[in-house]
Amino acid sequence: MSVRPIHLLGSPVLRERAAEVEQVDADVRTLVQDLFDTMRADKGVGLAANQIGVARRVAVVDTNDGEPPVVLINATVLEREGRALQEEGCLSIPDVYADVQRAYRVVVETTTLAGGRERVEATELRARAILHELDHLDGVLFLDHVSPLKRRLLLNKWHRLRRGKPGLLKEVSAAAVEE
Ligand code: NI
């Protein structure tokens, strides 16, 4: 397993539109495993490749609620239904949370690790996490979905929390995975 450092708000790769994956090869499979390892080590429910510095359209979601984990490779949203307002955070913006409105239910189509295409239907937290991760791959952060005033308050908090902490990488301890 390989736990990778996570890029924090301010790192340019988080604002990049990630490139399509042309072929699901060994590199992509390793990337997916590293995403799961890093996400679980940092106790998240989703992680996108650009959060570990790789601008490719790959992300993972695992909501730990009995639903199967989701691997997203070149995924597209086919259906969005309903509306839900829930508090959200992001492993790239630790300790900052805000209510974000998202669809209640989504259907996405994604490339599988075997190279085929499959549809995944999700509701509630799982749908929210999928949409949050797909946003990442377009360079969009959850803060972009809150009002300008609220965003300014949250950014002020972020800068306060980061004061005296140089760098835009967060080292994640692998120990959490083995608990
Ligand atoms: Ni995030």
CSV table of C-alpha atoms and ligand atoms in Angstrom, one decimal:
chain,number,residue,atom,x,y,z
A,1,MET,CA,0.0,0.0,0.0
A,2,SER,CA,1.1,3.5,-0.6
A,3,VAL,CA,-0.2,6.6,1.3
A,4,ARG,CA,0.7,9.8,-0.6
A,5,PRO,CA,0.8,13.4,0.6
A,6,ILE,CA,-2.4,15.4,0.0
A,7,HIS,CA,-2.3,18.7,-1.8
A,8,LEU,CA,-3.9,21.5,0.1
A,9,LEU,CA,-5.9,24.5,-1.0
A,10,GLY,CA,-3.6,26.8,-2.9
A,11,SER,CA,-1.8,24.1,-4.7
A,12,PRO,CA,-2.3,24.8,-8.4
A,13,VAL,CA,-3.1,21.1,-9.3
A,14,LEU,CA,-6.4,21.4,-7.4
A,15,ARG,CA,-7.5,24.0,-10.0
A,16,GLU,CA,-6.5,22.0,-13.0
A,17,ARG,CA,-9.0,20.2,-15.2
A,18,ALA,CA,-7.7,16.6,-15.0
A,19,ALA,CA,-7.0,14.7,-18.3
A,20,GLU,CA,-9.0,11.7,-19.5
A,21,VAL,CA,-7.4,8.3,-18.9
A,22,GLU,CA,-6.7,6.7,-22.3
A,23,GLN,CA,-6.1,3.2,-21.0
A,24,VAL,CA,-6.6,1.4,-17.7
A,25,ASP,CA,-3.1,0.2,-17.3
A,26,ALA,CA,-0.9,-0.8,-14.3
A,27,ASP,CA,-0.2,2.9,-13.6
A,28,VAL,CA,-4.0,3.6,-13.3
A,29,ARG,CA,-4.5,0.6,-11.1
A,30,THR,CA,-1.7,1.7,-8.8
A,31,LEU,CA,-3.2,5.2,-8.7
A,32,VAL,CA,-6.6,3.8,-7.7
A,33,GLN,CA,-5.0,1.8,-4.9
A,34,ASP,CA,-3.0,4.8,-3.7
A,35,LEU,CA,-6.2,6.9,-3.7
A,36,PHE,CA,-8.0,4.3,-1.5
A,37,ASP,CA,-5.0,3.9,0.8
A,38,THR,CA,-4.6,7.7,1.2
A,39,MET,CA,-8.3,8.3,1.6
A,40,ARG,CA,-8.6,5.7,4.3
A,41,ALA,CA,-5.4,6.8,6.1
A,42,ASP,CA,-6.9,10.3,6.3
A,43,LYS,CA,-10.4,9.0,7.2
A,44,GLY,CA,-12.1,10.6,4.2
A,45,VAL,CA,-15.0,9.3,2.2
A,46,GLY,CA,-13.6,10.3,-1.2
A,47,LEU,CA,-10.4,11.4,-2.9
A,48,ALA,CA,-9.6,12.6,-6.4
A,49,ALA,CA,-6.3,12.1,-8.2
A,50,ASN,CA,-5.4,15.7,-8.4
A,51,GLN,CA,-5.5,15.8,-4.6
A,52,ILE,CA,-2.4,13.6,-4.6
A,53,GLY,CA,-0.9,15.6,-7.5
A,54,VAL,CA,-2.0,13.6,-10.5
A,55,ALA,CA,-4.2,15.5,-12.9
A,56,ARG,CA,-6.0,12.5,-14.4
A,57,ARG,CA,-9.7,11.7,-14.3
A,58,VAL,CA,-9.6,9.1,-11.5
A,59,ALA,CA,-11.2,9.3,-8.1
A,60,VAL,CA,-12.5,6.9,-5.4
A,61,VAL,CA,-15.4,7.0,-2.9
A,62,ASP,CA,-16.1,4.8,0.1
A,63,THR,CA,-18.8,5.9,2.5
A,64,ASN,CA,-18.2,3.0,4.9
A,65,ASP,CA,-22.0,2.4,5.2
A,66,GLY,CA,-22.2,-1.0,3.6
A,67,GLU,CA,-22.4,0.3,0.1
A,68,PRO,CA,-19.6,-0.9,-2.2
A,69,PRO,CA,-16.7,1.5,-2.8
A,70,VAL,CA,-16.8,3.4,-6.1
A,71,VAL,CA,-13.9,3.7,-8.6
A,72,LEU,CA,-14.4,6.7,-10.9
A,73,ILE,CA,-12.4,6.7,-14.1
A,74,ASN,CA,-13.5,9.1,-16.9
A,75,ALA,CA,-16.8,9.1,-15.2
A,76,THR,CA,-19.7,11.2,-16.4
A,77,VAL,CA,-23.0,12.1,-14.7
A,78,LEU,CA,-26.0,10.6,-16.6
A,79,GLU,CA,-28.8,11.7,-14.1
A,80,ARG,CA,-29.1,14.0,-11.2
A,81,GLU,CA,-32.3,14.1,-9.1
A,82,GLY,CA,-33.6,16.0,-6.2
A,83,ARG,CA,-31.8,18.4,-3.9
A,84,ALA,CA,-30.1,18.0,-0.5
A,85,LEU,CA,-28.3,20.5,1.7
A,86,GLN,CA,-25.6,18.9,3.9
A,87,GLU,CA,-22.4,19.9,5.6
A,88,GLU,CA,-19.3,19.0,3.6
A,89,GLY,CA,-15.5,19.1,4.1
A,90,CYS,CA,-12.5,18.2,2.0
A,91,LEU,CA,-9.2,16.4,2.8
A,92,SER,CA,-7.5,19.3,0.9
A,93,ILE,CA,-9.1,21.9,3.1
A,94,PRO,CA,-8.9,20.4,6.7
A,95,ASP,CA,-11.0,21.8,9.4
A,96,VAL,CA,-13.2,23.9,7.1
A,97,TYR,CA,-16.8,22.9,6.6
A,98,ALA,CA,-19.9,24.3,4.9
A,99,ASP,CA,-23.4,23.4,3.9
A,100,VAL,CA,-23.5,22.6,0.2
A,101,GLN,CA,-26.5,21.9,-2.0
A,102,ARG,CA,-26.2,18.9,-4.3
A,103,ALA,CA,-28.4,16.4,-6.0
A,104,TYR,CA,-29.9,13.7,-3.7
A,105,ARG,CA,-29.5,11.0,-6.3
A,106,VAL,CA,-27.1,10.5,-9.2
A,107,VAL,CA,-26.4,7.9,-11.9
A,108,VAL,CA,-22.9,8.0,-13.2
A,109,GLU,CA,-21.2,6.0,-15.9
A,110,THR,CA,-17.6,5.1,-15.3
A,111,THR,CA,-14.8,3.0,-16.8
A,112,THR,CA,-14.0,0.0,-14.6
A,113,LEU,CA,-10.6,-1.3,-13.5
A,114,ALA,CA,-11.2,-4.1,-16.1
A,115,GLY,CA,-11.6,-1.4,-18.8
A,116,GLY,CA,-15.3,-1.7,-19.4
A,117,ARG,CA,-18.0,0.8,-18.7
A,118,GLU,CA,-20.6,0.5,-15.9
A,119,ARG,CA,-23.3,2.5,-14.3
A,120,VAL,CA,-23.4,3.4,-10.7
A,121,GLU,CA,-26.4,4.7,-8.9
A,122,ALA,CA,-26.0,6.5,-5.6
A,123,THR,CA,-28.1,8.5,-3.1
A,124,GLU,CA,-27.5,10.8,-0.1
A,125,LEU,CA,-23.8,10.8,1.2
A,126,ARG,CA,-22.6,8.5,-1.6
A,127,ALA,CA,-24.1,10.7,-4.3
A,128,ARG,CA,-22.7,13.8,-2.6
A,129,ALA,CA,-19.2,12.3,-2.4
A,130,ILE,CA,-19.3,11.2,-6.0
A,131,LEU,CA,-20.3,14.7,-7.1
A,132,HIS,CA,-17.7,16.3,-4.8
A,133,GLU,CA,-14.9,14.1,-6.3
A,134,LEU,CA,-16.0,14.7,-9.9
A,135,ASP,CA,-15.9,18.4,-9.2
A,136,HIS,CA,-12.3,18.1,-8.1
A,137,LEU,CA,-11.4,16.6,-11.5
A,138,ASP,CA,-12.7,19.8,-13.1
A,139,GLY,CA,-10.7,22.0,-10.7
A,140,VAL,CA,-13.8,22.8,-8.6
A,141,LEU,CA,-13.8,22.9,-4.8
A,142,PHE,CA,-16.8,22.7,-2.4
A,143,LEU,CA,-16.1,26.3,-1.4
A,144,ASP,CA,-17.0,27.3,-4.9
A,145,HIS,CA,-20.6,26.3,-4.1
A,146,VAL,CA,-21.1,28.6,-1.1
A,147,SER,CA,-22.0,32.3,-1.2
A,148,PRO,CA,-19.2,34.8,-1.7
A,149,LEU,CA,-19.6,36.1,1.8
A,150,LYS,CA,-19.6,32.7,3.4
A,151,ARG,CA,-16.6,31.8,1.2
A,152,ARG,CA,-14.7,34.8,2.4
A,153,LEU,CA,-15.3,33.9,6.1
A,154,LEU,CA,-14.2,30.3,5.4
A,155,LEU,CA,-11.0,31.4,3.6
A,156,ASN,CA,-10.2,33.8,6.5
A,157,LYS,CA,-10.5,30.8,8.8
A,158,TRP,CA,-8.3,28.7,6.5
A,159,HIS,CA,-5.6,31.3,6.4
A,160,ARG,CA,-5.7,31.7,10.1
A,161,LEU,CA,-5.4,27.9,10.5
A,162,ARG,CA,-2.5,27.8,8.1
A,163,ARG,CA,-0.6,30.6,9.7
A,164,GLY,CA,3.0,29.5,10.4
A,165,LYS,CA,2.6,26.3,8.5
A,166,PRO,CA,4.6,26.5,5.2
A,167,GLY,CA,4.0,24.3,2.2
A,168,LEU,CA,0.9,23.0,0.4
A,169,LEU,CA,1.3,19.3,1.1
A,170,LYS,CA,-0.2,17.4,4.0
A,171,GLU,CA,1.7,14.2,5.0
A,172,VAL,CA,-0.7,11.5,5.9
A,173,SER,CA,0.2,8.8,8.4
A,174,ALA,CA,-0.3,5.2,7.1
A,175,ALA,CA,-0.9,4.0,10.7
A,176,ALA,CA,-4.6,4.9,10.6
A,177,VAL,CA,-5.3,2.3,7.9
A,178,GLU,CA,-4.0,-0.5,10.0
A,179,GLU,CA,-6.1,0.2,13.1
B,1,NI,NI,-12.5,17.2,-1.6
